[in-house]
Amino acid sequence: MCGIFGVFNHKDAANMTYLGLHALQHRGQESAGIASTDDYTMKSHREMGLVSDIFRANVLAKLEGGSAIGHVRYSTSGSSNLGNAQPLVVEYAKGNLAIAHNGNLTNARIIQEELQNYGSIFQSTSDTEVIIHLIALSHEDSTVERLISALHRVEGSYSMVILTNKELIAARDPLGFRPLVLGKLKDSYIVSSETCAFDLVGAKYLREIEPGEILLINEKGIKSYTPFKKKERKYCIFEYIYFARPDSYMFGKTVYSVRKDLGRQLARDTFVDADMVIPIPDSGIGAALGYSQETGIPFELGLIRNHYVGRTFIEPKDSIRHFGVKLKLNAMRDIVKGKRIVVIDDSIVRATTGRKIIKMLRQYGAKEIHFRVSSPPTAYPCFYGIDTPSRSELIASSHTIQEINKYLGSNTLQYLSIESMKAALGNGNYEYCDACFSGTYPSKFPWGMELGQMELFSRGEK
Ligand code: AMP
């Protein structure tokens, strides 16, 4: 996962981008970067770490100019190192170009190998670099036309911002997996992964950048291109369930309200008599509120989070994640002792988090623990930009609900069904990719690969 942000025509473009990235920090904590332009030269800075640690005043002061783009990264494709941090910045025949990308190009490796056979030299293992090569190789005249020809070659998901010396370009793939929104602040245009960044910089939300739309912003104003055949939309449902910030308005709804609706639906489907509903913070809070309001079972903060550690899951190393659960959460002894508790989380991936939490709740004297999950079992990997691991690491792909319940140590375990998830989102207008739950992938894999082959291929093992 990643977050992207861009601003055109603002005297403090780099500072604005810094603020935007700060609001998008939840989308990736591994590295961050900003590229800016003063119409003639391009400056950039990328580093591993958190936005507020990287962009000190002295670093921002060097990023001069009236337009900028930025990126926060959590590696889903390519390994975790500075070489893969974005924005990628290059100078090619047509001038300077910087690109920041959220998503995952499923056929990037194929194109990369093809280009390498013709002599192209790649500097990173990130799929985004493929787009730069395709832009550079295109025979079209303008950057936007070159980009359009490049995008005709790639498959998978992308929401991206591109900066040249004189223009900002935003593009979203035809299925619209990843979010991308357009805003305005006085005379400046702003593009962001999520609207929560608009709130921070004081920008007005204008609209989504439509799936398949390419938006060119320059001194003449704003111009929209829709070069692709119109397709059914496939918004990533996991953005709603887990990834996006609750205060963002996305795909036509506020994320928080969706999470509450999922919790209400979960309550209707899986009611159990209990003394309290407690969320696994922060990911389970919205659904737990919905569950509590629907059932009348009191909502309690039975688990307290230490806010000074990063997301546990987000650390790529397994050893850190195991340790991380205890670093991050503690249970409230007095609240949980002797109580029948409904514990709510948004999803189970490997089940290591839930297992440790349940053990802790039992140690502190909880009488009954009923685990409820506000999404269906996560049984399939994502190839479109969410870091859902391969099936071998997803507990729900090889274990029954009963077995998972046993592993967790809960009294009962229930998930939301796919049908109920659809109902909670409003059955009539279901325009989502739910491949991580259903195994129904909205686009064909390259070379007609089967799922097993695609898993190996996407990990670079085939
Ligand atoms: P696990 O211990 O592996 O079952 O992790 C489950 C927790 O990770 C849940 O609390 C989710 O909110 C969170 N989670 C689910 N999917 C992801 C993801 N792709 N990236 C980061 N965190 C996730």
GROMACS .gro file of N, CA, C and O in nm, residues 138-241:
model
  416
  138SER      N    1   0.810   0.602  -2.569
  138SER     CA    2   0.695   0.635  -2.654
  138SER      C    3   0.734   0.738  -2.761
  138SER      O    4   0.821   0.823  -2.740
  139HIS      N    5   0.665   0.728  -2.876
  139HIS     CA    6   0.693   0.825  -2.984
  139HIS      C    7   0.597   0.942  -2.981
  139HIS      O    8   0.602   1.030  -3.067
  140GLU      N    9   0.506   0.943  -2.886
  140GLU     CA   10   0.411   1.055  -2.878
  140GLU      C   11   0.486   1.182  -2.840
  140GLU      O   12   0.600   1.177  -2.792
  141ASP      N   13   0.417   1.295  -2.857
  141ASP     CA   14   0.485   1.421  -2.835
  141ASP      C   15   0.480   1.467  -2.688
  141ASP      O   16   0.581   1.485  -2.623
  142SER      N   17   0.358   1.482  -2.637
  142SER     CA   18   0.346   1.538  -2.502
  142SER      C   19   0.358   1.429  -2.397
  142SER      O   20   0.340   1.310  -2.424
  143THR      N   21   0.387   1.471  -2.274
  143THR     CA   22   0.401   1.374  -2.165
  143THR      C   23   0.270   1.299  -2.143
  143THR      O   24   0.269   1.178  -2.123
  144VAL      N   25   0.159   1.373  -2.149
  144VAL     CA   26   0.033   1.306  -2.120
  144VAL      C   27   0.002   1.200  -2.226
  144VAL      O   28  -0.044   1.090  -2.194
  145GLU      N   29   0.033   1.228  -2.351
  145GLU     CA   30   0.011   1.127  -2.456
  145GLU      C   31   0.107   1.009  -2.441
  145GLU      O   32   0.070   0.894  -2.464
  146ARG      N   33   0.228   1.039  -2.402
  146ARG     CA   34   0.325   0.931  -2.376
  146ARG      C   35   0.276   0.844  -2.260
  146ARG      O   36   0.286   0.722  -2.265
  147LEU      N   37   0.223   0.911  -2.158
  147LEU     CA   38   0.172   0.835  -2.044
  147LEU      C   39   0.055   0.746  -2.087
  147LEU      O   40   0.049   0.628  -2.050
  148ILE      N   41  -0.035   0.802  -2.167
  148ILE     CA   42  -0.151   0.723  -2.212
  148ILE      C   43  -0.103   0.600  -2.290
  148ILE      O   44  -0.152   0.489  -2.267
  149SER      N   45  -0.004   0.618  -2.375
  149SER     CA   46   0.042   0.501  -2.450
  149SER      C   47   0.108   0.401  -2.356
  149SER      O   48   0.092   0.280  -2.371
  150ALA      N   49   0.178   0.450  -2.254
  150ALA     CA   50   0.240   0.359  -2.156
  150ALA      C   51   0.133   0.282  -2.079
  150ALA      O   52   0.144   0.161  -2.058
  151LEU      N   53   0.028   0.352  -2.041
  151LEU     CA   54  -0.076   0.288  -1.959
  151LEU      C   55  -0.155   0.184  -2.037
  151LEU      O   56  -0.213   0.093  -1.978
  152HIS      N   57  -0.156   0.197  -2.167
  152HIS     CA   58  -0.222   0.094  -2.248
  152HIS      C   59  -0.149  -0.040  -2.238
  152HIS      O   60  -0.205  -0.144  -2.269
  153ARG      N   61  -0.024  -0.038  -2.199
  153ARG     CA   62   0.054  -0.161  -2.191
  153ARG      C   63   0.046  -0.231  -2.056
  153ARG      O   64   0.077  -0.348  -2.044
  154VAL      N   65   0.013  -0.153  -1.952
  154VAL     CA   66   0.022  -0.214  -1.818
  154VAL      C   67  -0.113  -0.268  -1.772
  154VAL      O   68  -0.219  -0.220  -1.814
  155GLU      N   69  -0.105  -0.369  -1.686
  155GLU     CA   70  -0.225  -0.426  -1.627
  155GLU      C   71  -0.213  -0.418  -1.476
  155GLU      O   72  -0.102  -0.411  -1.423
  156GLY      N   73  -0.326  -0.425  -1.409
  156GLY     CA   74  -0.323  -0.421  -1.263
  156GLY      C   75  -0.379  -0.290  -1.212
  156GLY      O   76  -0.468  -0.232  -1.275
  157SER      N   77  -0.327  -0.244  -1.100
  157SER     CA   78  -0.388  -0.126  -1.038
  157SER      C   79  -0.290  -0.011  -1.031
  157SER      O   80  -0.171  -0.030  -1.007
  158TYR      N   81  -0.340   0.106  -1.056
  158TYR     CA   82  -0.258   0.226  -1.034
  158TYR      C   83  -0.345   0.348  -1.011
  158TYR      O   84  -0.445   0.369  -1.075
  159SER      N   85  -0.306   0.420  -0.909
  159SER     CA   86  -0.344   0.559  -0.894
  159SER      C   87  -0.210   0.629  -0.886
  159SER      O   88  -0.125   0.587  -0.807
  160MET      N   89  -0.189   0.730  -0.969
  160MET     CA   90  -0.055   0.789  -0.971
  160MET      C   91  -0.056   0.938  -0.997
  160MET      O   92  -0.153   0.992  -1.052
  161VAL      N   93   0.049   1.003  -0.950
  161VAL     CA   94   0.070   1.143  -0.984
  161VAL      C   95   0.207   1.156  -1.050
  161VAL      O   96   0.303   1.090  -1.009
  162ILE      N   97   0.211   1.240  -1.153
  162ILE     CA   98   0.335   1.262  -1.228
  162ILE      C   99   0.362   1.412  -1.232
  162ILE      O  100   0.268   1.492  -1.253
  163LEU      N  101   0.486   1.448  -1.211
  163LEU     CA  102   0.523   1.589  -1.213
  163LEU      C  103   0.626   1.611  -1.323
  163LEU      O  104   0.723   1.536  -1.332
  164THR      N  105   0.601   1.710  -1.408
  164THR     CA  106   0.706   1.756  -1.499
  164THR      C  107   0.735   1.901  -1.459
  164THR      O  108   0.672   1.952  -1.366
  165ASN      N  109   0.823   1.966  -1.531
  165ASN     CA  110   0.855   2.103  -1.489
  165ASN      C  111   0.735   2.196  -1.492
  165ASN      O  112   0.726   2.290  -1.415
  166LYS      N  113   0.640   2.167  -1.581
  166LYS     CA  114   0.530   2.262  -1.598
  166LYS      C  115   0.393   2.202  -1.574
  166LYS      O  116   0.291   2.270  -1.595
  167GLU      N  117   0.387   2.076  -1.540
  167GLU     CA  118   0.254   2.016  -1.526
  167GLU      C  119   0.247   1.907  -1.420
  167GLU      O  120   0.348   1.846  -1.384
  168LEU      N  121   0.124   1.890  -1.373
  168LEU     CA  122   0.095   1.779  -1.280
  168LEU      C  123  -0.007   1.690  -1.351
  168LEU      O  124  -0.107   1.739  -1.403
  169ILE      N  125   0.022   1.561  -1.355
  169ILE     CA  126  -0.072   1.467  -1.419
  169ILE      C  127  -0.115   1.364  -1.316
  169ILE      O  128  -0.032   1.314  -1.238
  170ALA      N  129  -0.244   1.335  -1.313
  170ALA     CA  130  -0.294   1.232  -1.222
  170ALA      C  131  -0.363   1.125  -1.307
  170ALA      O  132  -0.429   1.158  -1.406
  171ALA      N  133  -0.345   0.999  -1.271
  171ALA     CA  134  -0.407   0.892  -1.351
  171ALA      C  135  -0.458   0.781  -1.261
  171ALA      O  136  -0.396   0.751  -1.157
  172ARG      N  137  -0.569   0.721  -1.302
  172ARG     CA  138  -0.627   0.611  -1.225
  172ARG      C  139  -0.665   0.498  -1.320
  172ARG      O  140  -0.717   0.523  -1.429
  173ASP      N  141  -0.639   0.376  -1.280
  173ASP     CA  142  -0.662   0.264  -1.372
  173ASP      C  143  -0.811   0.247  -1.403
  173ASP      O  144  -0.896   0.292  -1.327
  174PRO      N  145  -0.841   0.181  -1.514
  174PRO     CA  146  -0.981   0.174  -1.560
  174PRO      C  147  -1.077   0.106  -1.461
  174PRO      O  148  -1.196   0.135  -1.463
  175LEU      N  149  -1.027   0.018  -1.375
  175LEU     CA  150  -1.116  -0.045  -1.278
  175LEU      C  151  -1.127   0.036  -1.149
  175LEU      O  152  -1.216   0.014  -1.068
  176GLY      N  153  -1.033   0.126  -1.128
  176GLY     CA  154  -1.041   0.217  -1.013
  176GLY      C  155  -1.014   0.152  -0.879
  176GLY      O  156  -1.069   0.194  -0.777
  177PHE      N  157  -0.928   0.050  -0.877
  177PHE     CA  158  -0.900  -0.021  -0.751
  177PHE      C  159  -0.868   0.074  -0.636
  177PHE      O  160  -0.928   0.070  -0.531
  178ARG      N  161  -0.766   0.155  -0.659
  178ARG     CA  162  -0.715   0.242  -0.553
  178ARG      C  163  -0.781   0.380  -0.562
  178ARG      O  164  -0.814   0.426  -0.672
  179PRO      N  165  -0.799   0.445  -0.449
  179PRO     CA  166  -0.866   0.575  -0.451
  179PRO      C  167  -0.776   0.686  -0.507
  179PRO      O  168  -0.653   0.673  -0.506
  180LEU      N  169  -0.837   0.792  -0.554
  180LEU     CA  170  -0.764   0.913  -0.595
  180LEU      C  171  -0.865   1.027  -0.607
  180LEU      O  172  -0.965   1.014  -0.678
  181VAL      N  173  -0.839   1.135  -0.537
  181VAL     CA  174  -0.936   1.244  -0.533
  181VAL      C  175  -0.872   1.378  -0.570
  181VAL      O  176  -0.752   1.397  -0.554
  182LEU      N  177  -0.958   1.466  -0.620
  182LEU     CA  178  -0.915   1.598  -0.666
  182LEU      C  179  -0.973   1.705  -0.575
  182LEU      O  180  -1.091   1.699  -0.539
  183GLY      N  181  -0.888   1.801  -0.538
  183GLY     CA  182  -0.935   1.910  -0.453
  183GLY      C  183  -0.881   2.043  -0.500
  183GLY      O  184  -0.795   2.050  -0.589
  184LYS      N  185  -0.930   2.148  -0.438
  184LYS     CA  186  -0.886   2.282  -0.478
  184LYS      C  187  -0.861   2.367  -0.354
  184LYS      O  188  -0.938   2.359  -0.256
  185LEU      N  189  -0.757   2.444  -0.359
  185LEU     CA  190  -0.728   2.537  -0.249
  185LEU      C  191  -0.693   2.670  -0.315
  185LEU      O  192  -0.586   2.684  -0.373
  186LYS      N  193  -0.785   2.764  -0.311
  186LYS     CA  194  -0.770   2.891  -0.384
  186LYS      C  195  -0.731   2.862  -0.530
  186LYS      O  196  -0.805   2.797  -0.601
  187ASP      N  197  -0.610   2.903  -0.572
  187ASP     CA  198  -0.573   2.881  -0.712
  187ASP      C  199  -0.495   2.752  -0.734
  187ASP      O  200  -0.442   2.728  -0.843
  188SER      N  201  -0.485   2.671  -0.631
  188SER     CA  202  -0.405   2.549  -0.644
  188SER      C  203  -0.497   2.428  -0.661
  188SER      O  204  -0.603   2.421  -0.600
  189TYR      N  205  -0.451   2.335  -0.744
  189TYR     CA  206  -0.519   2.205  -0.751
  189TYR      C  207  -0.441   2.105  -0.666
  189TYR      O  208  -0.317   2.110  -0.662
  190ILE      N  209  -0.516   2.018  -0.602
  190ILE     CA  210  -0.453   1.918  -0.516
  190ILE      C  211  -0.507   1.780  -0.549
  190ILE      O  212  -0.627   1.764  -0.573
  191VAL      N  213  -0.419   1.683  -0.554
  191VAL     CA  214  -0.459   1.544  -0.580
  191VAL      C  215  -0.410   1.460  -0.462
  191VAL      O  216  -0.300   1.482  -0.412
  192SER      N  217  -0.495   1.369  -0.416
  192SER     CA  218  -0.455   1.291  -0.299
  192SER      C  219  -0.519   1.153  -0.302
  192SER      O  220  -0.623   1.132  -0.363
  193SER      N  221  -0.455   1.059  -0.233
  193SER     CA  222  -0.515   0.926  -0.218
  193SER      C  223  -0.645   0.936  -0.139
  193SER      O  224  -0.740   0.864  -0.168
  194GLU      N  225  -0.647   1.022  -0.038
  194GLU     CA  226  -0.764   1.027   0.049
  194GLU      C  227  -0.799   1.171   0.084
  194GLU      O  228  -0.712   1.257   0.091
  195THR      N  229  -0.926   1.193   0.113
  195THR     CA  230  -0.973   1.328   0.144
  195THR      C  231  -0.924   1.377   0.280
  195THR      O  232  -0.926   1.497   0.306
  196CYS      N  233  -0.881   1.287   0.369
  196CYS     CA  234  -0.834   1.333   0.501
  196CYS      C  235  -0.718   1.430   0.484
  196CYS      O  236  -0.699   1.520   0.567
  197ALA      N  237  -0.642   1.417   0.376
  197ALA     CA  238  -0.531   1.510   0.351
  197ALA      C  239  -0.583   1.648   0.310
  197ALA      O  240  -0.522   1.750   0.341
  198PHE      N  241  -0.699   1.652   0.244
  198PHE     CA  242  -0.759   1.782   0.208
  198PHE      C  243  -0.797   1.858   0.334
  198PHE      O  244  -0.782   1.979   0.343
  199ASP      N  245  -0.854   1.785   0.430
  199ASP     CA  246  -0.896   1.850   0.554
  199ASP      C  247  -0.778   1.915   0.623
  199ASP      O  248  -0.788   2.026   0.675
  200LEU      N  249  -0.665   1.848   0.623
  200LEU     CA  250  -0.549   1.903   0.692
  200LEU      C  251  -0.495   2.028   0.622
  200LEU      O  252  -0.463   2.126   0.687
  201VAL      N  253  -0.489   2.027   0.490
  201VAL     CA  254  -0.432   2.145   0.422
  201VAL      C  255  -0.537   2.251   0.392
  201VAL      O  256  -0.506   2.357   0.339
  202GLY      N  257  -0.662   2.224   0.425
  202GLY     CA  258  -0.768   2.324   0.405
  202GLY      C  259  -0.821   2.327   0.263
  202GLY      O  260  -0.879   2.426   0.220
  203ALA      N  261  -0.803   2.219   0.187
  203ALA     CA  262  -0.851   2.216   0.048
  203ALA      C  263  -0.996   2.170   0.043
  203ALA      O  264  -1.044   2.099   0.131
  204LYS      N  265  -1.064   2.211  -0.062
  204LYS     CA  266  -1.203   2.171  -0.083
  204LYS      C  267  -1.204   2.046  -0.171
  204LYS      O  268  -1.136   2.043  -0.274
  205TYR      N  269  -1.284   1.949  -0.132
  205TYR     CA  270  -1.297   1.828  -0.214
  205TYR      C  271  -1.380   1.860  -0.338
  205TYR      O  272  -1.490   1.911  -0.327
  206LEU      N  273  -1.327   1.832  -0.455
  206LEU     CA  274  -1.405   1.854  -0.577
  206LEU      C  275  -1.473   1.726  -0.622
  206LEU      O  276  -1.593   1.719  -0.637
  207ARG      N  277  -1.392   1.621  -0.642
  207ARG     CA  278  -1.448   1.496  -0.692
  207ARG      C  279  -1.340   1.389  -0.694
  207ARG      O  280  -1.223   1.416  -0.672
  208GLU      N  281  -1.386   1.265  -0.723
  208GLU     CA  282  -1.289   1.158  -0.746
  208GLU      C  283  -1.228   1.177  -0.884
  208GLU      O  284  -1.295   1.227  -0.975
  209ILE      N  285  -1.106   1.136  -0.900
  209ILE     CA  286  -1.054   1.120  -1.035
  209ILE      C  287  -1.113   0.987  -1.080
  209ILE      O  288  -1.100   0.886  -1.010
  210GLU      N  289  -1.184   0.988  -1.190
  210GLU     CA  290  -1.264   0.871  -1.227
  210GLU      C  291  -1.176   0.753  -1.267
  210GLU      O  292  -1.067   0.774  -1.323
  211PRO      N  293  -1.223   0.632  -1.246
  211PRO     CA  294  -1.149   0.517  -1.299
  211PRO      C  295  -1.125   0.535  -1.449
  211PRO      O  296  -1.218   0.572  -1.522
  212GLY      N  297  -1.005   0.515  -1.492
  212GLY     CA  298  -0.972   0.529  -1.634
  212GLY      C  299  -0.947   0.673  -1.678
  212GLY      O  300  -0.921   0.698  -1.795
  213GLU      N  301  -0.953   0.765  -1.585
  213GLU     CA  302  -0.934   0.907  -1.621
  213GLU      C  303  -0.788   0.949  -1.602
  213GLU      O  304  -0.721   0.906  -1.508
  214ILE      N  305  -0.743   1.032  -1.694
  214ILE     CA  306  -0.610   1.093  -1.679
  214ILE      C  307  -0.631   1.243  -1.681
  214ILE      O  308  -0.698   1.296  -1.769
  215LEU      N  309  -0.579   1.308  -1.580
  215LEU     CA  310  -0.606   1.449  -1.561
  215LEU      C  311  -0.476   1.528  -1.578
  215LEU      O  312  -0.378   1.500  -1.509
  216LEU      N  313  -0.480   1.622  -1.670
  216LEU     CA  314  -0.361   1.706  -1.694
  216LEU      C  315  -0.387   1.842  -1.632
  216LEU      O  316  -0.486   1.908  -1.666
  217ILE      N  317  -0.299   1.884  -1.543
  217ILE     CA  318  -0.315   2.014  -1.479
  217ILE      C  319  -0.193   2.098  -1.516
  217ILE      O  320  -0.079   2.057  -1.491
  218ASN      N  321  -0.218   2.212  -1.580
  218ASN     CA  322  -0.107   2.303  -1.612
  218ASN      C  323  -0.156   2.447  -1.606
  218ASN      O  324  -0.268   2.471  -1.560
  219GLU      N  325  -0.076   2.540  -1.655
  219GLU     CA  326  -0.115   2.681  -1.638
  219GLU      C  327  -0.244   2.716  -1.713
  219GLU      O  328  -0.310   2.814  -1.681
  220LYS      N  329  -0.281   2.632  -1.810
  220LYS     CA  330  -0.406   2.658  -1.883
  220LYS      C  331  -0.527   2.611  -1.804
  220LYS      O  332  -0.640   2.638  -1.840
  221GLY      N  333  -0.505   2.533  -1.700
  221GLY     CA  334  -0.617   2.481  -1.622
  221GLY      C  335  -0.610   2.329  -1.614
  221GLY      O  336  -0.503   2.271  -1.605
  222ILE      N  337  -0.727   2.269  -1.628
  222ILE     CA  338  -0.734   2.125  -1.603
  222ILE      C  339  -0.800   2.058  -1.723
  222ILE      O  340  -0.898   2.109  -1.776
  223LYS      N  341  -0.743   1.948  -1.768
  223LYS     CA  342  -0.799   1.879  -1.885
  223LYS      C  343  -0.810   1.730  -1.857
  223LYS      O  344  -0.715   1.670  -1.805
  224SER      N  345  -0.926   1.674  -1.890
  224SER     CA  346  -0.950   1.533  -1.857
  224SER      C  347  -0.942   1.447  -1.983
  224SER      O  348  -0.999   1.482  -2.087
  225TYR      N  349  -0.874   1.334  -1.974
  225TYR     CA  350  -0.866   1.238  -2.085
  225TYR      C  351  -0.928   1.106  -2.038
  225TYR      O  352  -0.903   1.064  -1.925
  226THR      N  353  -1.006   1.045  -2.124
  226THR     CA  354  -1.060   0.912  -2.089
  226THR      C  355  -1.033   0.816  -2.205
  226THR      O  356  -1.121   0.783  -2.284
  227PRO      N  357  -0.908   0.771  -2.214
  227PRO     CA  358  -0.866   0.696  -2.333
  227PRO      C  359  -0.901   0.548  -2.331
  227PRO      O  360  -0.880   0.479  -2.430
  228PHE      N  361  -0.952   0.498  -2.220
  228PHE     CA  362  -0.976   0.353  -2.212
  228PHE      C  363  -1.123   0.321  -2.231
  228PHE      O  364  -1.210   0.402  -2.202
  229LYS      N  365  -1.146   0.198  -2.277
  229LYS     CA  366  -1.283   0.150  -2.289
  229LYS      C  367  -1.344   0.147  -2.150
  229LYS      O  368  -1.279   0.102  -2.055
  230LYS      N  369  -1.466   0.194  -2.137
  230LYS     CA  370  -1.527   0.198  -2.004
  230LYS      C  371  -1.548   0.057  -1.950
  230LYS      O  372  -1.593  -0.032  -2.021
  231LYS      N  373  -1.510   0.038  -1.825
  231LYS     CA  374  -1.523  -0.094  -1.766
  231LYS      C  375  -1.605  -0.083  -1.638
  231LYS      O  376  -1.624   0.027  -1.585
  232GLU      N  377  -1.645  -0.199  -1.589
  232GLU     CA  378  -1.712  -0.204  -1.459
  232GLU      C  379  -1.612  -0.158  -1.353
  232GLU      O  380  -1.495  -0.190  -1.362
  233ARG      N  381  -1.659  -0.085  -1.253
  233ARG     CA  382  -1.565  -0.042  -1.150
  233ARG      C  383  -1.536  -0.152  -1.050
  233ARG      O  384  -1.622  -0.234  -1.023
  234LYS      N  385  -1.416  -0.150  -0.998
  234LYS     CA  386  -1.378  -0.251  -0.899
  234LYS      C  387  -1.300  -0.184  -0.787
  234LYS      O  388  -1.179  -0.204  -0.772
  235TYR      N  389  -1.372  -0.102  -0.712
  235TYR     CA  390  -1.307  -0.035  -0.599
  235TYR      C  391  -1.263  -0.139  -0.497
  235TYR      O  392  -1.335  -0.236  -0.471
  236CYS      N  393  -1.149  -0.117  -0.438
  236CYS     CA  394  -1.096  -0.214  -0.341
  236CYS      C  395  -1.178  -0.209  -0.212
  236CYS      O  396  -1.179  -0.109  -0.141
  237ILE      N  397  -1.243  -0.319  -0.181
  237ILE     CA  398  -1.329  -0.322  -0.063
  237ILE      C  399  -1.246  -0.317   0.066
  237ILE      O  400  -1.294  -0.273   0.170
  238PHE      N  401  -1.121  -0.359   0.055
  238PHE     CA  402  -1.037  -0.362   0.175
  238PHE      C  403  -0.997  -0.221   0.220
  238PHE      O  404  -0.960  -0.200   0.335
  239GLU      N  405  -1.007  -0.124   0.129
  239GLU     CA  406  -0.986   0.016   0.170
  239GLU      C  407  -1.090   0.051   0.276
  239GLU      O  408  -1.059   0.114   0.376
  240TYR      N  409  -1.214   0.012   0.250
  240TYR     CA  410  -1.322   0.038   0.346
  240TYR      C  411  -1.302  -0.040   0.475
  240TYR      O  412  -1.321   0.009   0.583
  241ILE      N  413  -1.267  -0.166   0.459
  241ILE     CA  414  -1.263  -0.255   0.575
  241ILE      C  415  -1.149  -0.218   0.669
  241ILE      O  416  -1.166  -0.211   0.789
   0.00000   0.00000   0.00000
